[in-house]
Amino acid sequence: MSRATLLRAAAGAVATGGLLAASGAATARAVGRTEVPVRRPRAQAPGAPGTRALEVRKVADLTGPGLTTRFRMEATDLGIPARTPDGRTLYVFGDTFENAVVGGGWWRSPVALWSTTTDLNAGVTWSGAVGGEAAQQLWPYEHDNPEFSTVLPSDVITIGGSMFLHVMVNKGLGNVVWTEIWRSDDSGATWTHTGAKFAADRDGGLFQCLSWGLGNDGWVYVYSTSFTRSRPVILNRVRADRVTDPAAYEPWGHRDGTWAWGNPATPVLEGAFGELCLRPLGGKWVLTWFNAGDYRIDGIIMDTPTSDLYAAYRRTLVWGGAWGEEDDAHVAQLYGGYIIPGSTLDDLHLSVSQWNTDANWPYRVMQHRVRGFGS
């Protein structure tokens, strides 16, 4: 199977009544799913919290011809951001190609760009690429080797003077064979394997695609799910100084009528979860994610990562839409939805991905601004 065929087949795009929805992204983002109808969510009851209309605006395309051409990466996705120890912002991307089409030469993943943008409302711009003039793969490996086909980023976190990048190692159409953690001590310029390696079936296969946030209590909290866009979310925690020790992760689970750390992991929220982004923000915690079951990007504001997510404040931030019928709040074949540093609860900026799996372009990252989420 060719790389282009692999990537396109992995999308698992679904259609209902002419509405083409993205249930996948680059290289097997949704393998294991059969065609699933796109469902519009139920409207919130009048008077329920969160019924105030959000103001959603597309700020800019962040990647594509003329935007990332100089880095030889016109086609890419994800753009997972984190503040670097030296004060810049690092954006980590998934399957990346030189030309503006999926499969358009020089396949790399992950790659990363730096930004020094401070005025998010004006749009994120790039100050440089990891690797030099052209964005290089963060560490060398051959795609489609006998052991695996590609390595996709899950999330990146800064702890003190170091950055930690969790990635999913895939063989074939989104089949995660293991996940692992890489470390950078120079704000993302170079990366070293930490030795941390997690089995694909850990926590019943729900510790594959993750997002993590550092609390002020010294713990890193980790929401995770499978890489199938069809399963729920679980919670783990780990001491900040032990993130590279797989044995140090403690699951949050329900047993004998009680939730407690150390119990077997129990789903904290049911659904069909895709990419996740967990961040402490404005004295609260925020989870944004691609809601594959309802074809949209949702967000939850909670007091702590152990809050009851069924009772927490929840909104749809960006809706899925049909090609030719898009607007600022409706995006065809969307996914991702990562919180950009510098955001606030009431002025949230997201990196949103889009892939037209029929034409294989656009395949890009965009910036969306959501106002009023925390009101």
Short mmCIF file of N, CA and C in Angstrom, two decimals, residues 94-218:
data_model
loop_
_atom_site.label_atom_id
_atom_site.label_comp_id
_atom_site.label_asym_id
_atom_site.label_seq_id
_atom_site.Cartn_x
_atom_site.Cartn_y
_atom_site.Cartn_z
N GLY A 94 2.28 16.53 13.03
CA GLY A 94 2.26 15.12 12.68
C GLY A 94 2.80 14.88 11.29
N ASP A 95 2.19 13.94 10.57
CA ASP A 95 2.68 13.58 9.23
C ASP A 95 2.76 14.82 8.35
N THR A 96 3.94 15.06 7.81
CA THR A 96 4.27 16.30 7.13
C THR A 96 4.87 15.99 5.77
N PHE A 97 4.50 16.83 4.76
CA PHE A 97 4.99 16.64 3.40
C PHE A 97 5.43 17.98 2.82
N GLU A 98 6.36 17.91 1.88
CA GLU A 98 6.94 19.14 1.34
C GLU A 98 5.94 19.95 0.53
N ASN A 99 5.17 19.30 -0.32
CA ASN A 99 4.23 19.99 -1.20
C ASN A 99 2.81 19.95 -0.64
N ALA A 100 1.96 20.80 -1.18
CA ALA A 100 0.62 21.00 -0.62
C ALA A 100 -0.35 19.90 -1.03
N VAL A 101 -0.05 18.68 -0.61
CA VAL A 101 -0.93 17.55 -0.81
C VAL A 101 -0.43 16.42 0.09
N VAL A 102 -1.34 15.65 0.63
CA VAL A 102 -0.93 14.48 1.41
C VAL A 102 -0.18 13.51 0.50
N GLY A 103 1.00 13.11 0.93
CA GLY A 103 1.85 12.27 0.11
C GLY A 103 2.76 13.06 -0.81
N GLY A 104 2.82 14.39 -0.61
CA GLY A 104 3.56 15.26 -1.52
C GLY A 104 5.04 15.37 -1.25
N GLY A 105 5.71 14.26 -1.03
CA GLY A 105 7.16 14.26 -0.92
C GLY A 105 7.69 14.57 0.46
N TRP A 106 8.85 14.00 0.75
CA TRP A 106 9.59 14.17 2.00
C TRP A 106 8.69 14.01 3.23
N TRP A 107 8.28 12.80 3.44
CA TRP A 107 7.41 12.46 4.57
C TRP A 107 8.22 12.50 5.86
N ARG A 108 7.75 13.27 6.83
CA ARG A 108 8.39 13.39 8.14
C ARG A 108 7.33 13.43 9.23
N SER A 109 7.66 12.94 10.40
CA SER A 109 6.82 13.08 11.59
C SER A 109 7.56 12.50 12.79
N PRO A 110 7.58 13.25 13.90
CA PRO A 110 7.06 14.61 14.06
C PRO A 110 8.08 15.66 13.61
N VAL A 111 7.57 16.86 13.31
CA VAL A 111 8.41 18.02 13.07
C VAL A 111 7.89 19.14 13.97
N ALA A 112 8.64 20.24 14.06
CA ALA A 112 8.22 21.31 14.97
C ALA A 112 8.70 22.67 14.47
N LEU A 113 7.90 23.68 14.78
CA LEU A 113 8.22 25.08 14.49
C LEU A 113 8.16 25.88 15.77
N TRP A 114 8.98 26.94 15.82
CA TRP A 114 8.91 27.88 16.94
C TRP A 114 8.15 29.14 16.53
N SER A 115 7.52 29.75 17.52
CA SER A 115 6.87 31.05 17.32
C SER A 115 7.21 31.95 18.49
N THR A 116 7.37 33.24 18.19
CA THR A 116 7.56 34.25 19.24
C THR A 116 6.37 35.19 19.29
N THR A 117 5.26 34.80 18.65
CA THR A 117 4.06 35.64 18.62
C THR A 117 3.53 35.87 20.02
N THR A 118 3.26 37.12 20.35
CA THR A 118 2.64 37.46 21.64
C THR A 118 1.22 37.98 21.46
N ASP A 119 0.90 38.54 20.31
CA ASP A 119 -0.44 39.03 20.02
C ASP A 119 -1.19 37.95 19.24
N LEU A 120 -1.85 37.06 19.96
CA LEU A 120 -2.54 35.95 19.30
C LEU A 120 -3.64 36.43 18.38
N ASN A 121 -4.26 37.55 18.70
CA ASN A 121 -5.36 38.04 17.88
C ASN A 121 -4.90 38.41 16.47
N ALA A 122 -3.62 38.72 16.32
CA ALA A 122 -3.07 39.04 15.01
C ALA A 122 -2.67 37.80 14.23
N GLY A 123 -2.69 36.65 14.88
CA GLY A 123 -2.33 35.40 14.23
C GLY A 123 -0.92 34.95 14.53
N VAL A 124 -0.77 33.66 14.75
CA VAL A 124 0.54 33.07 15.03
C VAL A 124 1.41 33.11 13.77
N THR A 125 2.65 33.53 13.92
CA THR A 125 3.63 33.46 12.83
C THR A 125 4.85 32.68 13.32
N TRP A 126 5.67 32.26 12.36
CA TRP A 126 6.77 31.35 12.68
C TRP A 126 8.11 32.07 12.70
N SER A 127 8.92 31.74 13.70
CA SER A 127 10.25 32.34 13.81
C SER A 127 11.35 31.38 13.39
N GLY A 128 11.04 30.11 13.24
CA GLY A 128 12.05 29.15 12.82
C GLY A 128 11.57 27.73 12.93
N ALA A 129 12.36 26.83 12.39
CA ALA A 129 12.03 25.40 12.40
C ALA A 129 13.09 24.62 13.14
N VAL A 130 12.67 23.57 13.82
CA VAL A 130 13.63 22.67 14.44
C VAL A 130 14.37 21.94 13.33
N GLY A 131 15.68 22.05 13.34
CA GLY A 131 16.49 21.39 12.34
C GLY A 131 17.18 22.32 11.37
N GLY A 132 16.81 23.61 11.38
CA GLY A 132 17.47 24.54 10.47
C GLY A 132 16.50 25.21 9.53
N GLU A 133 16.95 25.51 8.31
CA GLU A 133 16.09 26.21 7.36
C GLU A 133 14.87 25.38 7.00
N ALA A 134 15.05 24.10 6.81
CA ALA A 134 13.94 23.19 6.55
C ALA A 134 13.63 22.41 7.82
N ALA A 135 12.33 22.20 8.07
CA ALA A 135 11.92 21.46 9.27
C ALA A 135 12.33 20.00 9.14
N GLN A 136 13.16 19.56 10.05
CA GLN A 136 13.63 18.18 10.04
C GLN A 136 12.78 17.32 10.98
N GLN A 137 12.72 16.03 10.69
CA GLN A 137 12.11 15.10 11.63
C GLN A 137 12.87 15.20 12.96
N LEU A 138 12.14 15.17 14.07
CA LEU A 138 12.77 15.46 15.36
C LEU A 138 13.83 14.43 15.74
N TRP A 139 13.72 13.22 15.24
CA TRP A 139 14.78 12.22 15.40
C TRP A 139 14.73 11.31 14.17
N PRO A 140 15.85 10.73 13.80
CA PRO A 140 15.89 9.96 12.55
C PRO A 140 15.24 8.59 12.68
N TYR A 141 14.45 8.23 11.69
CA TYR A 141 13.95 6.86 11.50
C TYR A 141 13.38 6.79 10.10
N GLU A 142 13.26 5.59 9.57
CA GLU A 142 12.70 5.37 8.25
C GLU A 142 11.22 5.03 8.38
N HIS A 143 10.39 5.73 7.61
CA HIS A 143 8.97 5.39 7.58
C HIS A 143 8.79 4.04 6.87
N ASP A 144 7.69 3.37 7.23
CA ASP A 144 7.36 2.07 6.64
C ASP A 144 8.50 1.07 6.79
N ASN A 145 9.15 1.09 7.96
CA ASN A 145 10.18 0.09 8.22
C ASN A 145 9.51 -1.20 8.73
N PRO A 146 10.22 -2.30 8.86
CA PRO A 146 9.58 -3.55 9.26
C PRO A 146 8.88 -3.50 10.62
N GLU A 147 9.30 -2.57 11.49
CA GLU A 147 8.75 -2.52 12.84
C GLU A 147 7.56 -1.58 12.96
N PHE A 148 7.61 -0.45 12.25
CA PHE A 148 6.51 0.53 12.32
C PHE A 148 6.54 1.43 11.09
N SER A 149 5.44 2.16 10.91
CA SER A 149 5.31 2.99 9.71
C SER A 149 5.51 4.47 9.96
N THR A 150 5.03 4.97 11.10
CA THR A 150 5.17 6.39 11.40
C THR A 150 5.04 6.62 12.89
N VAL A 151 5.52 7.77 13.35
CA VAL A 151 5.46 8.16 14.75
C VAL A 151 4.69 9.47 14.84
N LEU A 152 3.60 9.48 15.60
CA LEU A 152 2.72 10.64 15.67
C LEU A 152 2.73 11.24 17.07
N PRO A 153 2.82 12.57 17.16
CA PRO A 153 2.83 13.21 18.48
C PRO A 153 1.47 13.16 19.13
N SER A 154 1.48 13.02 20.43
CA SER A 154 0.26 12.98 21.23
C SER A 154 0.12 14.27 22.04
N ASP A 155 1.16 14.66 22.78
CA ASP A 155 1.18 15.94 23.49
C ASP A 155 2.59 16.23 23.97
N VAL A 156 2.84 17.49 24.25
CA VAL A 156 4.14 17.95 24.73
C VAL A 156 3.92 18.81 25.96
N ILE A 157 4.81 18.68 26.94
CA ILE A 157 4.68 19.41 28.20
C ILE A 157 6.06 19.93 28.61
N THR A 158 6.08 21.10 29.24
CA THR A 158 7.31 21.67 29.79
C THR A 158 7.30 21.53 31.30
N ILE A 159 8.36 20.95 31.84
CA ILE A 159 8.52 20.79 33.28
C ILE A 159 9.91 21.32 33.63
N GLY A 160 9.94 22.46 34.29
CA GLY A 160 11.22 23.09 34.60
C GLY A 160 11.93 23.49 33.33
N GLY A 161 13.17 23.05 33.18
CA GLY A 161 13.95 23.39 32.00
C GLY A 161 13.89 22.35 30.90
N SER A 162 12.97 21.40 31.01
CA SER A 162 12.89 20.31 30.02
C SER A 162 11.51 20.24 29.40
N MET A 163 11.47 19.72 28.17
CA MET A 163 10.21 19.45 27.48
C MET A 163 10.11 17.95 27.26
N PHE A 164 8.90 17.41 27.42
CA PHE A 164 8.66 15.98 27.25
C PHE A 164 7.58 15.80 26.20
N LEU A 165 7.88 14.98 25.20
CA LEU A 165 6.98 14.74 24.08
C LEU A 165 6.55 13.28 24.09
N HIS A 166 5.24 13.06 24.23
CA HIS A 166 4.68 11.71 24.15
C HIS A 166 4.26 11.46 22.72
N VAL A 167 4.66 10.30 22.18
CA VAL A 167 4.35 9.95 20.80
C VAL A 167 3.78 8.54 20.72
N MET A 168 3.03 8.31 19.64
CA MET A 168 2.45 7.01 19.36
C MET A 168 3.17 6.39 18.16
N VAL A 169 3.68 5.21 18.34
CA VAL A 169 4.39 4.49 17.28
C VAL A 169 3.38 3.57 16.61
N ASN A 170 3.16 3.77 15.31
CA ASN A 170 2.11 3.06 14.58
C ASN A 170 2.69 2.13 13.52
N LYS A 171 2.05 0.99 13.36
CA LYS A 171 2.40 0.06 12.29
C LYS A 171 1.17 -0.16 11.44
N GLY A 172 1.22 0.31 10.20
CA GLY A 172 0.07 0.16 9.33
C GLY A 172 -1.00 1.18 9.65
N LEU A 173 -2.23 0.81 9.41
CA LEU A 173 -3.34 1.75 9.49
C LEU A 173 -3.73 2.04 10.94
N GLY A 174 -2.92 2.85 11.60
CA GLY A 174 -3.27 3.33 12.93
C GLY A 174 -3.17 2.31 14.02
N ASN A 175 -2.52 1.22 13.75
CA ASN A 175 -2.32 0.19 14.76
C ASN A 175 -1.16 0.61 15.66
N VAL A 176 -1.46 1.08 16.87
CA VAL A 176 -0.42 1.52 17.80
C VAL A 176 0.30 0.29 18.32
N VAL A 177 1.61 0.26 18.14
CA VAL A 177 2.39 -0.88 18.64
C VAL A 177 3.01 -0.57 19.99
N TRP A 178 3.30 0.69 20.26
CA TRP A 178 3.67 1.16 21.59
C TRP A 178 3.66 2.68 21.59
N THR A 179 3.76 3.29 22.77
CA THR A 179 3.97 4.72 22.87
C THR A 179 5.22 4.97 23.69
N GLU A 180 5.77 6.19 23.58
CA GLU A 180 7.04 6.47 24.25
C GLU A 180 7.19 7.96 24.51
N ILE A 181 8.19 8.32 25.30
CA ILE A 181 8.42 9.72 25.67
C ILE A 181 9.84 10.12 25.29
N TRP A 182 9.93 11.29 24.65
CA TRP A 182 11.21 11.89 24.28
C TRP A 182 11.39 13.18 25.08
N ARG A 183 12.65 13.58 25.25
CA ARG A 183 12.97 14.73 26.10
C ARG A 183 13.89 15.71 25.36
N SER A 184 13.63 17.00 25.59
CA SER A 184 14.50 18.06 25.08
C SER A 184 14.91 18.97 26.23
N ASP A 185 16.19 19.27 26.32
CA ASP A 185 16.70 20.19 27.34
C ASP A 185 17.16 21.51 26.73
N ASP A 186 16.80 21.74 25.46
CA ASP A 186 17.18 22.99 24.78
C ASP A 186 16.00 23.60 24.03
N SER A 187 14.84 23.60 24.69
CA SER A 187 13.62 24.23 24.15
C SER A 187 13.19 23.65 22.81
N GLY A 188 13.44 22.36 22.63
CA GLY A 188 12.94 21.67 21.45
C GLY A 188 13.91 21.51 20.31
N ALA A 189 15.13 22.02 20.46
CA ALA A 189 16.10 21.96 19.36
C ALA A 189 16.60 20.55 19.10
N THR A 190 16.81 19.77 20.16
CA THR A 190 17.24 18.38 20.02
C THR A 190 16.44 17.51 20.98
N TRP A 191 16.30 16.24 20.62
CA TRP A 191 15.47 15.33 21.40
C TRP A 191 16.20 14.02 21.66
N THR A 192 15.99 13.48 22.87
CA THR A 192 16.61 12.23 23.28
C THR A 192 15.54 11.30 23.83
N HIS A 193 15.60 10.04 23.46
CA HIS A 193 14.65 9.06 23.99
C HIS A 193 14.91 8.88 25.48
N THR A 194 13.84 8.92 26.28
CA THR A 194 13.98 8.82 27.73
C THR A 194 14.06 7.38 28.22
N GLY A 195 13.74 6.44 27.35
CA GLY A 195 13.64 5.05 27.77
C GLY A 195 12.23 4.66 28.18
N ALA A 196 11.35 5.66 28.34
CA ALA A 196 9.96 5.38 28.72
C ALA A 196 9.20 4.82 27.54
N LYS A 197 8.64 3.64 27.73
CA LYS A 197 7.90 2.95 26.68
C LYS A 197 6.67 2.31 27.31
N PHE A 198 5.50 2.54 26.69
CA PHE A 198 4.24 2.06 27.23
C PHE A 198 3.61 1.08 26.25
N ALA A 199 3.13 -0.04 26.76
CA ALA A 199 2.47 -1.03 25.92
C ALA A 199 1.18 -0.47 25.34
N ALA A 200 0.86 -0.87 24.12
CA ALA A 200 -0.34 -0.37 23.46
C ALA A 200 -1.61 -0.79 24.19
N ASP A 201 -1.56 -1.91 24.92
CA ASP A 201 -2.75 -2.39 25.61
C ASP A 201 -2.82 -1.93 27.07
N ARG A 202 -1.96 -0.99 27.45
CA ARG A 202 -2.00 -0.48 28.82
C ARG A 202 -3.38 0.12 29.10
N ASP A 203 -3.87 -0.11 30.31
CA ASP A 203 -5.20 0.39 30.72
C ASP A 203 -6.26 0.03 29.69
N GLY A 204 -6.22 -1.21 29.23
CA GLY A 204 -7.22 -1.68 28.28
C GLY A 204 -7.17 -0.99 26.94
N GLY A 205 -5.99 -0.50 26.57
CA GLY A 205 -5.84 0.19 25.29
C GLY A 205 -6.24 1.65 25.33
N LEU A 206 -6.53 2.17 26.53
CA LEU A 206 -6.96 3.57 26.66
C LEU A 206 -5.82 4.51 27.04
N PHE A 207 -4.58 4.01 27.04
CA PHE A 207 -3.43 4.87 27.31
C PHE A 207 -2.57 4.94 26.05
N GLN A 208 -3.17 5.47 24.98
CA GLN A 208 -2.46 5.60 23.71
C GLN A 208 -2.34 7.06 23.31
N CYS A 209 -3.45 7.70 23.03
CA CYS A 209 -3.48 9.12 22.68
C CYS A 209 -3.77 9.90 23.96
N LEU A 210 -2.84 10.75 24.38
CA LEU A 210 -3.00 11.40 25.68
C LEU A 210 -2.76 12.89 25.62
N SER A 211 -3.16 13.56 26.70
CA SER A 211 -2.78 14.95 26.94
C SER A 211 -2.52 15.11 28.42
N TRP A 212 -1.59 16.00 28.75
CA TRP A 212 -1.19 16.14 30.15
C TRP A 212 -1.01 17.59 30.53
N GLY A 213 -1.21 17.86 31.81
CA GLY A 213 -1.03 19.20 32.35
C GLY A 213 -0.39 19.13 33.72
N LEU A 214 0.45 20.12 34.02
CA LEU A 214 1.18 20.17 35.28
C LEU A 214 0.39 20.98 36.29
N GLY A 215 0.03 20.34 37.41
CA GLY A 215 -0.68 21.03 38.47
C GLY A 215 0.28 21.76 39.40
N ASN A 216 -0.28 22.63 40.25
CA ASN A 216 0.56 23.35 41.22
C ASN A 216 0.84 22.51 42.46
N ASP A 217 0.42 21.24 42.41
CA ASP A 217 0.65 20.32 43.52
C ASP A 217 1.79 19.34 43.24
N GLY A 218 2.50 19.55 42.13
CA GLY A 218 3.61 18.67 41.79
C GLY A 218 3.24 17.44 41.00
#
